[in-house]
Coordinates of C-alpha atoms and ligand atoms in Angstrom, one line a residue:
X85 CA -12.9 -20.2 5.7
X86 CA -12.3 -21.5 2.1
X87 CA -11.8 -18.0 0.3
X88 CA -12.9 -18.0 -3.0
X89 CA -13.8 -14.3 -4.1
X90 CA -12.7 -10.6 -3.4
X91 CA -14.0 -7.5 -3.2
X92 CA -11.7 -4.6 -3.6
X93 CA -12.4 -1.0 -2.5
X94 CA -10.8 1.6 -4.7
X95 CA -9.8 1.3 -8.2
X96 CA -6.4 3.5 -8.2
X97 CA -2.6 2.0 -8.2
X98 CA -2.9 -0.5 -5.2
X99 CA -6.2 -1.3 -5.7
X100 CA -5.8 -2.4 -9.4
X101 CA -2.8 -4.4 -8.6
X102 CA -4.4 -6.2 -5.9
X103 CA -7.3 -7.0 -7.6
X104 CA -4.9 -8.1 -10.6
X105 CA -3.0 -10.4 -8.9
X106 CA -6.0 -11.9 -6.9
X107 CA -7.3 -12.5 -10.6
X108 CA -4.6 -14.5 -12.0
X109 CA -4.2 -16.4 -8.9
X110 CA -8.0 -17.8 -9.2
X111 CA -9.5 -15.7 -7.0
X112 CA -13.4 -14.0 -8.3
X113 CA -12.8 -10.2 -7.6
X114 CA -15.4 -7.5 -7.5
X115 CA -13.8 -4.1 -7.6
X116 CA -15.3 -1.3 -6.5
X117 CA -15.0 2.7 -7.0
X118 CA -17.1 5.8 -6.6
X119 CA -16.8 6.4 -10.4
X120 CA -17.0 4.5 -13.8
X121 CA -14.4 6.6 -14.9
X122 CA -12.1 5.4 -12.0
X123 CA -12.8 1.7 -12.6
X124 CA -12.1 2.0 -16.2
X125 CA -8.7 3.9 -15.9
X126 CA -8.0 0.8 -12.7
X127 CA -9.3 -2.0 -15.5
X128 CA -7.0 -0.2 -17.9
X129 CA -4.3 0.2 -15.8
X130 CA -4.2 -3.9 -14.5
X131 CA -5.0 -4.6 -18.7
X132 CA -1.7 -3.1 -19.9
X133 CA 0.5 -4.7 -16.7
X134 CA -0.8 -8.4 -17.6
X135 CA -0.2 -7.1 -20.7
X136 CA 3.5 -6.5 -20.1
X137 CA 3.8 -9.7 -18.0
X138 CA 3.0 -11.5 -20.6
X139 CA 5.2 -9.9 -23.6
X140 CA 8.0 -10.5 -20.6
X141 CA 7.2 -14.3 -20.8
X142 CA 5.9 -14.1 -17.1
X143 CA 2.3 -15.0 -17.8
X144 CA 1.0 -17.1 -20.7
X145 CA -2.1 -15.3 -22.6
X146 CA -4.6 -18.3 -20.9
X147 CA -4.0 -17.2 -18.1
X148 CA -4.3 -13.5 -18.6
X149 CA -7.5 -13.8 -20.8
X150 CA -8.8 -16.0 -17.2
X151 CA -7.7 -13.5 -15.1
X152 CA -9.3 -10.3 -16.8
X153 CA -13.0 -12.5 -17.4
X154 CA -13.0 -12.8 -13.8
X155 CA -12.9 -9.0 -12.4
X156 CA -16.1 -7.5 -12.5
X157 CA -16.2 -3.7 -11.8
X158 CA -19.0 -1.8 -10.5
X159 CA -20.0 1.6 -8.3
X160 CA -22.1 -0.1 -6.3
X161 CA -21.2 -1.5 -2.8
X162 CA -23.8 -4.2 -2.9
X163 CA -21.8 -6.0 -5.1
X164 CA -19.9 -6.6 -2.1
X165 CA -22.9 -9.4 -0.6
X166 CA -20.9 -12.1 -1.9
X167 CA -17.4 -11.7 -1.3
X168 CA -15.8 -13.8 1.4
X169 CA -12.6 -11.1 1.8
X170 CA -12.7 -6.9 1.4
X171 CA -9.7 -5.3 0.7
X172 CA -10.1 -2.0 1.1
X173 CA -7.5 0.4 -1.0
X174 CA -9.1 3.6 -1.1
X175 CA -7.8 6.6 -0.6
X176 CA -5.8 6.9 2.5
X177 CA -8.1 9.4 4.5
X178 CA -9.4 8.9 7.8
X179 CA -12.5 10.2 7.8
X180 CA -13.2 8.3 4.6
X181 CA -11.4 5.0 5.1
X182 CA -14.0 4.9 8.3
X183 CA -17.2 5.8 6.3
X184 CA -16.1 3.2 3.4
X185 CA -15.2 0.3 6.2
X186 CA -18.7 1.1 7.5
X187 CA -20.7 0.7 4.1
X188 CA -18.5 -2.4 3.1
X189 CA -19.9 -3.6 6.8
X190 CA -23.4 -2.9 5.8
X191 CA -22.9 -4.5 2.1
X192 CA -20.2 -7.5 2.6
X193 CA -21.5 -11.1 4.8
X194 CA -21.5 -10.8 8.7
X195 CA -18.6 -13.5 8.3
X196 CA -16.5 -11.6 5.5
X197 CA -13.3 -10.6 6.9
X198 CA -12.7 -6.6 6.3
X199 CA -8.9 -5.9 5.4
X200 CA -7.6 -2.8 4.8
X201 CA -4.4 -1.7 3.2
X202 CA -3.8 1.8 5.1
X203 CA -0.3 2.8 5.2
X204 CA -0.6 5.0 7.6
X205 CA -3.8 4.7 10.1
X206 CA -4.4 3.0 12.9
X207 CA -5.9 -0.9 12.6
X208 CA -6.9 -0.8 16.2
X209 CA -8.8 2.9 15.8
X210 CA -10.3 1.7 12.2
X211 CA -11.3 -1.6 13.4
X212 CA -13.4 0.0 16.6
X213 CA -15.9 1.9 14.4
X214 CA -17.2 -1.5 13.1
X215 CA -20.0 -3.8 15.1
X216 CA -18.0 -6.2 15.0
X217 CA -13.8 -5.3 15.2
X218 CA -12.7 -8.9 15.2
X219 CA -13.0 -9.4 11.6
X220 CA -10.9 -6.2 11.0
X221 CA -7.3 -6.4 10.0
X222 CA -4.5 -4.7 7.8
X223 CA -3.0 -6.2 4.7
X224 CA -0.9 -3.7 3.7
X225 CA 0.7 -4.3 0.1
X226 CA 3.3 -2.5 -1.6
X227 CA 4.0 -0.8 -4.9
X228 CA 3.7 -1.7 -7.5
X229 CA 1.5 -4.9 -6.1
X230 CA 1.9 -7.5 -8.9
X231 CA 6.0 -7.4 -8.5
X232 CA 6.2 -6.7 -5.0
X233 CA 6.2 -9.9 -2.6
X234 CA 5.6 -8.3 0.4
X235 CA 2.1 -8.2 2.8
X236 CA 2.4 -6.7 5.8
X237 CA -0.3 -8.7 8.1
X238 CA -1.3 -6.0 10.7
X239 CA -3.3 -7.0 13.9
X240 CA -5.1 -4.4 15.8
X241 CA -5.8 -5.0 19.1
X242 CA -9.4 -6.4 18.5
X243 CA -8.4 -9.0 15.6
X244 CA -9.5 -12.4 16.3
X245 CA -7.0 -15.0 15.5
X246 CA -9.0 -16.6 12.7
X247 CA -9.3 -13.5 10.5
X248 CA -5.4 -13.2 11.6
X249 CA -5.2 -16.7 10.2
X250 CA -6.9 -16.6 6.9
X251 CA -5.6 -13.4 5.6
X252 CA -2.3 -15.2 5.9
X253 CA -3.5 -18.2 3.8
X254 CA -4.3 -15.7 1.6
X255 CA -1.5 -13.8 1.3
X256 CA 0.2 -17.3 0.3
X257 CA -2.4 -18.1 -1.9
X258 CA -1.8 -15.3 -4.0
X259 CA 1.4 -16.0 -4.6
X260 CA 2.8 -13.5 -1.5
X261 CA 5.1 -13.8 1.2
X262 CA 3.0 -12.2 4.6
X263 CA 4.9 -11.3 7.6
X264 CA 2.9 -10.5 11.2
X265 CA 2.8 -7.1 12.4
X266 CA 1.2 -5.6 15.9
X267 CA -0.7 -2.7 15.2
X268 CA 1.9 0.2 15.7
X269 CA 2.7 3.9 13.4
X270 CA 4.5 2.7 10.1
X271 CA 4.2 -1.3 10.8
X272 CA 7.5 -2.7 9.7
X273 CA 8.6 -1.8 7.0
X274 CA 7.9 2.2 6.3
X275 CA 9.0 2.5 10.3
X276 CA 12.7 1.3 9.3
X277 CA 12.5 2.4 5.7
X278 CA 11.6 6.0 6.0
X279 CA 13.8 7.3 8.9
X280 CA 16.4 5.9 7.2
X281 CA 15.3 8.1 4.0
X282 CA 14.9 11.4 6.2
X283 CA 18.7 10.6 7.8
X284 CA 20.3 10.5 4.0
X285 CA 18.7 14.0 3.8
X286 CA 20.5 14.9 7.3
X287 CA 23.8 13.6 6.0
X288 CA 23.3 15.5 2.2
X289 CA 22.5 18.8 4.0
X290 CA 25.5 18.3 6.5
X291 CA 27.7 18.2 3.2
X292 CA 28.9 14.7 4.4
X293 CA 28.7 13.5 0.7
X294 CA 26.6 14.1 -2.4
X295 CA 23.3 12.4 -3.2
X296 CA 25.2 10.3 -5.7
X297 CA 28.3 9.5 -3.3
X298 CA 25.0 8.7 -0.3
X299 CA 23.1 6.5 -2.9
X300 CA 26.2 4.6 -4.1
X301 CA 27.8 4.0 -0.3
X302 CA 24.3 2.7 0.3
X303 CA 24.1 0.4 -2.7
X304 CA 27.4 -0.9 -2.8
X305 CA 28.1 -1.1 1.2
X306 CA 24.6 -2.3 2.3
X307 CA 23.6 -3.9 -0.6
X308 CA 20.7 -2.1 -1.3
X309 CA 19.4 -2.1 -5.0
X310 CA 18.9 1.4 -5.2
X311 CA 19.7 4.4 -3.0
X312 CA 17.5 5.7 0.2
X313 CA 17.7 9.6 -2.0
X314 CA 16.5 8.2 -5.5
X315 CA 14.2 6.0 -3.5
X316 CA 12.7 9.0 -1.9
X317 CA 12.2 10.8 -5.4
X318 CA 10.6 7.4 -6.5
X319 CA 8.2 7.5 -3.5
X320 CA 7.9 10.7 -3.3
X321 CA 9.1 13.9 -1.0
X322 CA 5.9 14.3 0.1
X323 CA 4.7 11.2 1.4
X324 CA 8.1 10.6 3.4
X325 CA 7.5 13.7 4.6
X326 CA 4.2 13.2 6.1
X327 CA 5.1 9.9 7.4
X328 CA 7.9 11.4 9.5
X329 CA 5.1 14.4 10.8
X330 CA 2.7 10.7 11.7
X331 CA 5.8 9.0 13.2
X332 CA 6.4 12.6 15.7
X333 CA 2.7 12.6 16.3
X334 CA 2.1 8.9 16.9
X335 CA 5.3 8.3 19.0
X336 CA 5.4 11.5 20.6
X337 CA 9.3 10.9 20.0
X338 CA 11.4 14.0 18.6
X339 CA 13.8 11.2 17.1
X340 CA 11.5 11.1 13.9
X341 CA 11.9 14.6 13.2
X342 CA 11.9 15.7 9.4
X343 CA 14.8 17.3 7.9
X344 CA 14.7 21.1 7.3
X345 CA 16.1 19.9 3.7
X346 CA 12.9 17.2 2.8
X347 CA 10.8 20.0 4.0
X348 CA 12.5 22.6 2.0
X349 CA 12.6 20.4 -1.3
X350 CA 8.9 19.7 -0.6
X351 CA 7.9 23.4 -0.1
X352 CA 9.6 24.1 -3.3
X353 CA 7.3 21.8 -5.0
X354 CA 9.9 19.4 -5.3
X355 CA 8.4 16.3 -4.8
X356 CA 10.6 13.7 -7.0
X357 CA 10.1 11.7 -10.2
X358 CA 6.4 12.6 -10.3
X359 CA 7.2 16.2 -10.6
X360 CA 10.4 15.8 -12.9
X361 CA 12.2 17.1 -10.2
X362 CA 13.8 16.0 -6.5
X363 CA 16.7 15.4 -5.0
X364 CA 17.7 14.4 -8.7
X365 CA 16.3 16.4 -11.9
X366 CA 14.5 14.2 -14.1
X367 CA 13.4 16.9 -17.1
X368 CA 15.4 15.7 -20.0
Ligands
LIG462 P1 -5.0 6.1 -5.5 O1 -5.2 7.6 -5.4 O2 -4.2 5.6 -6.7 O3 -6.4 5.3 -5.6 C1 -7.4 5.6 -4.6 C2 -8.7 5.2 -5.3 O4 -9.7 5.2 -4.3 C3 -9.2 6.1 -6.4 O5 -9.4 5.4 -7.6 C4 -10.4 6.8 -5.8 O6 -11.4 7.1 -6.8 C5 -10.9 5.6 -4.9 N1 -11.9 6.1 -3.9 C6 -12.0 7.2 -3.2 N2 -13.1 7.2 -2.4 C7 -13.7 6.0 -2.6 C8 -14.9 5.4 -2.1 N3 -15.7 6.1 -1.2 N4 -15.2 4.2 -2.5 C9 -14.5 3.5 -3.4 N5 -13.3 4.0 -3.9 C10 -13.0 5.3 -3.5 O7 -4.3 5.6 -4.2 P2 -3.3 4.4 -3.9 O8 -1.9 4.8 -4.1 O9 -3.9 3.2 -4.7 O10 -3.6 4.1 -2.4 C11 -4.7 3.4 -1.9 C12 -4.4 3.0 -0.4 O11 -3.3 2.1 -0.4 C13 -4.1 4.1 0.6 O12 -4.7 3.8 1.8 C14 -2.6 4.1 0.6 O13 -2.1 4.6 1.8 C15 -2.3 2.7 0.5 N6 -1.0 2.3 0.0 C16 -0.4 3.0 -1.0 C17 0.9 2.6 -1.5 C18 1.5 3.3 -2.7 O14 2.7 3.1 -2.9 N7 0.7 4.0 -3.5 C19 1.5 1.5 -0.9 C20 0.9 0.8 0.2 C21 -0.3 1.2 0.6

């Protein structure tokens, strides 16, 4: 399939950056949200971050004035008739990521491939509530999208090889590096990422060290760029949290338990930088 245009489902941070960088690779993107005043805060949003790509030097105006002519917004789904790829980056809900998949199935091309970037559901159980699954698949992006190189290409168990195939081109196409991923709780990367997060809080609340002695030994010894406790405060107590609870539920395995510390901080409304306060204090 020669891709040439994009629909995107959801407007908020990953949807914005995705249609963003679609846009100034050369792709057509249609984004879609329930709510003009969603897709205007999204079109603002991906407007200042070209913006500050291009006062970096990382984008010349051309390009950026190119990019911006070719998203179109709207509420409506059957703007979606002409895309050859969804993306789907609505919010992560299972009840309504399987309601959208099934309107973008009713709106999009019996050929359109359907991706969507859950982090947390299953491909396989997604894919099944659609007439036809093979056509389903995961691109799961990271944050924030335009600086991040990573897609996580995730097969459920109905993909077809060809949809597997040309969300990969893609993924290249937009400038990404992809890497294939079985359907399975977390994919790659959150599955390594997060335990490792929930075992700094295990080794703070033993009084092995102090957050700043963890995040340093982690930075300096294994050459990470910034530490697994200011990372969680950056992605937030909350979500690790409830990826650790998916990870007991999914695997069944009490190795992914939470630790009574994350779940303390998070009770005490303590969620990291977005509430000024974490594992670090932020208020100035
Ligand atoms: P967000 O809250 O910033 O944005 C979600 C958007 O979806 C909102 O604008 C909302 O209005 C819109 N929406 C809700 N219902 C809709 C509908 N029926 N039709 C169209 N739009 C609808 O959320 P986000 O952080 O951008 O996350 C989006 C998805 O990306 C989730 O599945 C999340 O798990 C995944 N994800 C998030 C991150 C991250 O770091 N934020 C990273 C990777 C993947």
């Amino acid at each position: 399939m020669n891709i040439k245009s994009i629909g995107v489902v959801g407007a908020g941070t990953m949807g914005s950056g995705i249609a963003q960088t679609a846009a100034v690779a050369g792709f057509d993107v249609v984004m879609i949200d329930v709510s003009d005043a969603a897709l205007s805060k999204g079109r603002a949003a991906l407007a200042s971050s070209l913006e500050r790509l291009v006062a970096k030097g990382k984008l010349d105006a051309a390009t950026q004035k190119a990019a911006l002519e070719r998203i179109v917004t709207s509420v409506d789904y059957a703007q979606l008739a002409s895309v050859d790829v969804v993306i789907e980056a609505a919010t992560e809900n299972v009840e309504l990521k399987g309601r959208i998949l099934k309107q973008i199935e009713a709106a999009a091309r019996p050929d359109a491939i359907i991706a969507t970037n859950t982090s947390s559901i299953s491909i396989t159980a997604l894919a099944a509530q659609l007439a036809d699954p093979s056509r389903v698949v995961g691109m799961h992006f990271f944050n924030p999208v335009p600086m991040m190189p990573l897609v996580e290409i995730i097969r459920g168990l109905q993909t077809s090889d060809e949809t597997a195939a040309a969300v990969r081109t893609l993924t290249e196409r937009i400038d990404k590096s992809p890497i294939g991923v079985r359907n399975s709780p977390g994919f790659v990367v959150n599955r390594i990422l997060i335990p490792m997060i929930n075992e700094a809080f295990f080794v703070l609340n033993e009084g092995v060290a102090t957050a700043h002695e963890i995040d340093e030994g982690m930075k300096l010894g294994a050459n990470h760029p910034i530490g697994p406790l200011a990372l969680a405060d950056l992605i937030g107590l909350d979500v690790c949290l409830s990826v650790m609870e998916v990870f007991v539920r999914d695997f069944g395995d009490p190795k992914y338990r939470a630790c009574s510390l994350l779940r303390e901080l998070v009770a005490a409304g303590r969620l990291g930088r977005k509430t000024g306060r974490g594992v670090y204090d932020y208020a100035v």
